[in-house]
mmCIF file of C-alpha atoms in Angstrom:
data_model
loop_
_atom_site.group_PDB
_atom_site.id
_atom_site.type_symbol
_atom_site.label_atom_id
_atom_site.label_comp_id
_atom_site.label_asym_id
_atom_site.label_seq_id
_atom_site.Cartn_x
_atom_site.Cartn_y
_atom_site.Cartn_z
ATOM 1 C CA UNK A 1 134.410 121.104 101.668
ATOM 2 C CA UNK A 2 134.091 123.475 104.877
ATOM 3 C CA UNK A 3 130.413 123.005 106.691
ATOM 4 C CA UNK A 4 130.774 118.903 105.864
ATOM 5 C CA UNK A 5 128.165 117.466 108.139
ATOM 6 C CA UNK A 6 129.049 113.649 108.132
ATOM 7 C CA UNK A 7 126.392 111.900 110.957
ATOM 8 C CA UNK A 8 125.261 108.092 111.170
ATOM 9 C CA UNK A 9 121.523 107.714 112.645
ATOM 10 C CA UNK A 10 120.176 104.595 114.632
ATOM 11 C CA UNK A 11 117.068 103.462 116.568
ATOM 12 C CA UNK A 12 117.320 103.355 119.712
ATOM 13 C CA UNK A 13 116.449 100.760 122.348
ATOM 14 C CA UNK A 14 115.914 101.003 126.015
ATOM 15 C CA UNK A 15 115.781 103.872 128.000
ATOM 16 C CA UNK A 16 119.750 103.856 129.327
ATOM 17 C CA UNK A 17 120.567 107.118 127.473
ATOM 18 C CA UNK A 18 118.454 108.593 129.907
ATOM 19 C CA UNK A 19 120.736 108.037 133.144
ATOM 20 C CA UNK A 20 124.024 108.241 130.348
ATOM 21 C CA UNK A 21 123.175 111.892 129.802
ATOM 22 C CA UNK A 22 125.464 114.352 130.788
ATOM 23 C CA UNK A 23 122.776 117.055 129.720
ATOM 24 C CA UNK A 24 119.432 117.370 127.644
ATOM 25 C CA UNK A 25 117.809 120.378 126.192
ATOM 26 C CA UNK A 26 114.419 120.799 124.962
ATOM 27 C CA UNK A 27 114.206 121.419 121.164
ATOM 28 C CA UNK A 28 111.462 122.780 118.919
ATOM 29 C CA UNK A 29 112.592 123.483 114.880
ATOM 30 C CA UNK A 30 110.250 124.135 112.235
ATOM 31 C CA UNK A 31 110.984 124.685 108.460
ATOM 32 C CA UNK A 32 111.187 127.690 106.680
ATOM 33 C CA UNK A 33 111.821 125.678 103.365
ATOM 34 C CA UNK A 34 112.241 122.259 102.330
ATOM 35 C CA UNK A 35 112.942 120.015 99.312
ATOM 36 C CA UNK A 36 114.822 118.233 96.542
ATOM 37 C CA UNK A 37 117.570 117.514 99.607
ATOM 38 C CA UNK A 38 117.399 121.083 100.886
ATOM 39 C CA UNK A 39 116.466 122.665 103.505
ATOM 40 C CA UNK A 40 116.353 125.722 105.886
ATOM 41 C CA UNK A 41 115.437 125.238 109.342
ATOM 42 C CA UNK A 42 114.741 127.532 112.236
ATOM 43 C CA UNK A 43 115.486 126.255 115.875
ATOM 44 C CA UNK A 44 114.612 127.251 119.530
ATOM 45 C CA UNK A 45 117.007 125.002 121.476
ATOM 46 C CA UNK A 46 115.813 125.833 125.216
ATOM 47 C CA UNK A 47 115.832 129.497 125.063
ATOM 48 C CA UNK A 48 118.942 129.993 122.107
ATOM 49 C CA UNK A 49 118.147 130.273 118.501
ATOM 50 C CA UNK A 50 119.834 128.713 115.246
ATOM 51 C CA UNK A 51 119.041 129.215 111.795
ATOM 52 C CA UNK A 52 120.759 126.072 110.017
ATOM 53 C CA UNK A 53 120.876 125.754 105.933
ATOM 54 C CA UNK A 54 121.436 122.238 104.801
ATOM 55 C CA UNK A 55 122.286 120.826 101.384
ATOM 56 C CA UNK A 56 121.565 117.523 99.695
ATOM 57 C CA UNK A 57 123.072 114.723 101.121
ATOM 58 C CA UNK A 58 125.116 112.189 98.948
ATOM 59 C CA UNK A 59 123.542 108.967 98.217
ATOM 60 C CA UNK A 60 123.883 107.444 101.711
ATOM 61 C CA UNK A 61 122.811 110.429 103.375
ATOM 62 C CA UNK A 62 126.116 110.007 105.136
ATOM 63 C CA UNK A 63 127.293 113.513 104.530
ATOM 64 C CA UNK A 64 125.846 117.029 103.390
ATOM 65 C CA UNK A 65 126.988 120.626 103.626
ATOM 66 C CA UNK A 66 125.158 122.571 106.825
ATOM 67 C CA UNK A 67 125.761 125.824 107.543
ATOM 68 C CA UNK A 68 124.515 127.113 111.702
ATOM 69 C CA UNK A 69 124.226 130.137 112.587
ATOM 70 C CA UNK A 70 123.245 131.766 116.051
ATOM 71 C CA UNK A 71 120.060 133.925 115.962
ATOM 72 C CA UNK A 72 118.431 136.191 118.815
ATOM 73 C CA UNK A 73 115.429 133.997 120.324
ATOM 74 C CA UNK A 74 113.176 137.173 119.282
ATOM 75 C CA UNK A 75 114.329 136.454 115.926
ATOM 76 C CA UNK A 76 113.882 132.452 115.925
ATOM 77 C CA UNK A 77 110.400 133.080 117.097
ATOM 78 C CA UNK A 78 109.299 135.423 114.514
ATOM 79 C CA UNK A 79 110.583 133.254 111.640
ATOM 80 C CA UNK A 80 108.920 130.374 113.473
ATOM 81 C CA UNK A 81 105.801 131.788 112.106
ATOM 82 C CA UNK A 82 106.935 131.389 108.418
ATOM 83 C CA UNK A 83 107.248 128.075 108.613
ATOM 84 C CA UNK A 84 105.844 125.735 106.687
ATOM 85 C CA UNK A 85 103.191 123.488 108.232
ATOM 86 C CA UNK A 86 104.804 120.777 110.899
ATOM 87 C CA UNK A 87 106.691 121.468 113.867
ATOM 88 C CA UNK A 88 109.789 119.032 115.569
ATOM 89 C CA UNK A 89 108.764 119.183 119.241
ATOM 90 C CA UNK A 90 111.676 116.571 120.885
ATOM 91 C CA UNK A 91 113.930 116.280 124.014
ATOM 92 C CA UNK A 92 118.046 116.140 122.933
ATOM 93 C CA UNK A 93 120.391 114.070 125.354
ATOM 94 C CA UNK A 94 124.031 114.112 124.852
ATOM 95 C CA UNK A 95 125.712 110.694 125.657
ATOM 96 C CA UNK A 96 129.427 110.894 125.611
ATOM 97 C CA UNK A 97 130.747 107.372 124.417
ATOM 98 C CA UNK A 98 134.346 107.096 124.011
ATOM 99 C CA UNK A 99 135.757 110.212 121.600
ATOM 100 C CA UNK A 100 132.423 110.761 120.453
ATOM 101 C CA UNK A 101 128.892 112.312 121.953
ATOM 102 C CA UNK A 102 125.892 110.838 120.631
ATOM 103 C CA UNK A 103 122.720 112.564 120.459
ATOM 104 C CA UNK A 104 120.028 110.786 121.545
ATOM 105 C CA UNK A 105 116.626 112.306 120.368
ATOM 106 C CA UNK A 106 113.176 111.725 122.006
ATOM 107 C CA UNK A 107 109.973 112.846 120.013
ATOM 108 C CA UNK A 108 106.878 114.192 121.827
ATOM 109 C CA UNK A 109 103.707 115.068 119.428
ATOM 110 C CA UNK A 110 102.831 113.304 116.402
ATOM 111 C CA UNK A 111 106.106 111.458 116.647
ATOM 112 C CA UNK A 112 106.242 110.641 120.082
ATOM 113 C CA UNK A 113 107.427 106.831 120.538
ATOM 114 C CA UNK A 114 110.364 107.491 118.288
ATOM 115 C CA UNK A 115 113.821 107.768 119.635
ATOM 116 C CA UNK A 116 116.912 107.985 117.549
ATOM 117 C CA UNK A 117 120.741 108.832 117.822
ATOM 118 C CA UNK A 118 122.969 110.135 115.530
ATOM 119 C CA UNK A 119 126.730 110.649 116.353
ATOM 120 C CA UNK A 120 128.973 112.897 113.660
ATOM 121 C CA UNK A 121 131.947 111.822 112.526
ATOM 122 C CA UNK A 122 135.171 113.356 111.105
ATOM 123 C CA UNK A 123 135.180 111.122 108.233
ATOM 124 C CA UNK A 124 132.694 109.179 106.543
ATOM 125 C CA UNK A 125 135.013 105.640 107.493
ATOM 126 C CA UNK A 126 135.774 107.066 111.271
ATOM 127 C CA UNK A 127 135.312 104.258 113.662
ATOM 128 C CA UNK A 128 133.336 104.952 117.261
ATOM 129 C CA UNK A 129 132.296 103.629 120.163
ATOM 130 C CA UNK A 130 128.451 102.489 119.951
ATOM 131 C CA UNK A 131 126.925 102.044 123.520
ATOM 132 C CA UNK A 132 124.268 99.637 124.153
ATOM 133 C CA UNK A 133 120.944 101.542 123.561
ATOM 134 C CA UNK A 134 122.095 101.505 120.139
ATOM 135 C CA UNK A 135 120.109 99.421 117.245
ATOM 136 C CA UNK A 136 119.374 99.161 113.691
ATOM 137 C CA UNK A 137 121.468 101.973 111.093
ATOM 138 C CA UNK A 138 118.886 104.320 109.677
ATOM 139 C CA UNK A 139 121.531 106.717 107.735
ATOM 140 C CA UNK A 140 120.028 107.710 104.825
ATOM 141 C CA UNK A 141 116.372 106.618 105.056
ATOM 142 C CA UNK A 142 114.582 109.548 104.198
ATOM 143 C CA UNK A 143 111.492 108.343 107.013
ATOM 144 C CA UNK A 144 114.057 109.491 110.003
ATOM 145 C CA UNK A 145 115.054 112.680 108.509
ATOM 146 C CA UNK A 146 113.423 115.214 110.759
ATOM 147 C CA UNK A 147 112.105 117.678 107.725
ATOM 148 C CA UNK A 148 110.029 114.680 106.337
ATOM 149 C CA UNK A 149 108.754 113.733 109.872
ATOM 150 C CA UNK A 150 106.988 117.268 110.040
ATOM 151 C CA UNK A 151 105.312 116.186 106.801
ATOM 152 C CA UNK A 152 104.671 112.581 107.453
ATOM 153 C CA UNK A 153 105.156 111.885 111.215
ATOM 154 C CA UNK A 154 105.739 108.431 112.893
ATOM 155 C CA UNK A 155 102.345 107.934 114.379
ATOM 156 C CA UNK A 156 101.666 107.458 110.540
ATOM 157 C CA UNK A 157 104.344 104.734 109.502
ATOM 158 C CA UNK A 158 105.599 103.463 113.195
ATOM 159 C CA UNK A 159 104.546 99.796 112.341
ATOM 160 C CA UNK A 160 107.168 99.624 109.918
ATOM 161 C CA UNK A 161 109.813 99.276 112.416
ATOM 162 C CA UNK A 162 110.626 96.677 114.794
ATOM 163 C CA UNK A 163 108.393 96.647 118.022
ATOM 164 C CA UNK A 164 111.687 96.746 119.910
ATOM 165 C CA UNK A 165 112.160 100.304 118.507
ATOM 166 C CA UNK A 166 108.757 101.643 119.548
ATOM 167 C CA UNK A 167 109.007 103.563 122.842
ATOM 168 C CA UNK A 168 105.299 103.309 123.381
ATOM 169 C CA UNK A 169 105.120 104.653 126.799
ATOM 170 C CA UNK A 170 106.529 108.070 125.281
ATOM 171 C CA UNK A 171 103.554 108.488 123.360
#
């Protein structure tokens, strides 16, 4: 299927993606509608704006059909104010390791403390490169998907993860 978005998420440990990054941008997305799997998010990615439509992912939450599109920042703005209640306020760095880029994400607000990385993949059985900052697998647990973070942020559930995992001195 065209739009495939196949992506593995982890934890993150350390603070070495910092001085990895080739670049960072500073990202705020809210939700214009979520559920059942589905959602439609709007995105202000420094001072560009996205509108992304996502489908359900497949029981793994390995893979689901996303479809981006670039919108005027004007635009992302004014459909910001639609959203539903809950705003993603985090930094992105991009950490090149091997063929693959990994995109380290660092919460600020009610989920500050959380960092994770996801890298996408060609194919759900592609093999990669995973540098050292990287931890325990989170695809497909619903806690680390950023639409149910808005609803139920971190500060809320962070002792359920190892301590190792907790980037305390982000919050």
């Amino acid at each position: 299927m065209k739009n495939m978005e196949i992506e593995r998420k982890f934890l993150v440990r350390g603070e070495s993606y910092r001085e990895l990054a080739e670049s960072s941008s500073h990202i705020r997305q809210g939700y214009i509608c979520s559920g059942h799997g589905r959602t439609v998010r709007v995105r202000i990615r420094d001072q560009r704006g996205f509108l992304t439509i996502k489908g359900p992912s497949d029981d793994g939450g390995l893979s689901r059909y996303e479809f981006e599109k670039e919108i005027t920042l004007e635009e992302a703005r004014q459909l910001m104010d639609i959203c539903e209640t809950g705003v993603i306020d985090k930094r992105r760095y991009l950490v090149k390791s091997g063929q693959h880029t990994f995109e380290v994400d660092e919460f600020y607000g009610d989920n500050a403390g959380l960092v994770m990385a996801e890298v996408e993949l060609q194919s759900e059985d592609e093999p990669f490169e995973k540098p050292d900052f990287i931890g325990q697998e989170v695809t497909g647990d619903r806690r680390f998907y950023n639409s149910h973070m808005r609803k139920m942020p971190f500060c809320l559930w962070k002792g359920t993860i190892p301590s190792e995992f907790r980037h305390l001195e982000l919050e």
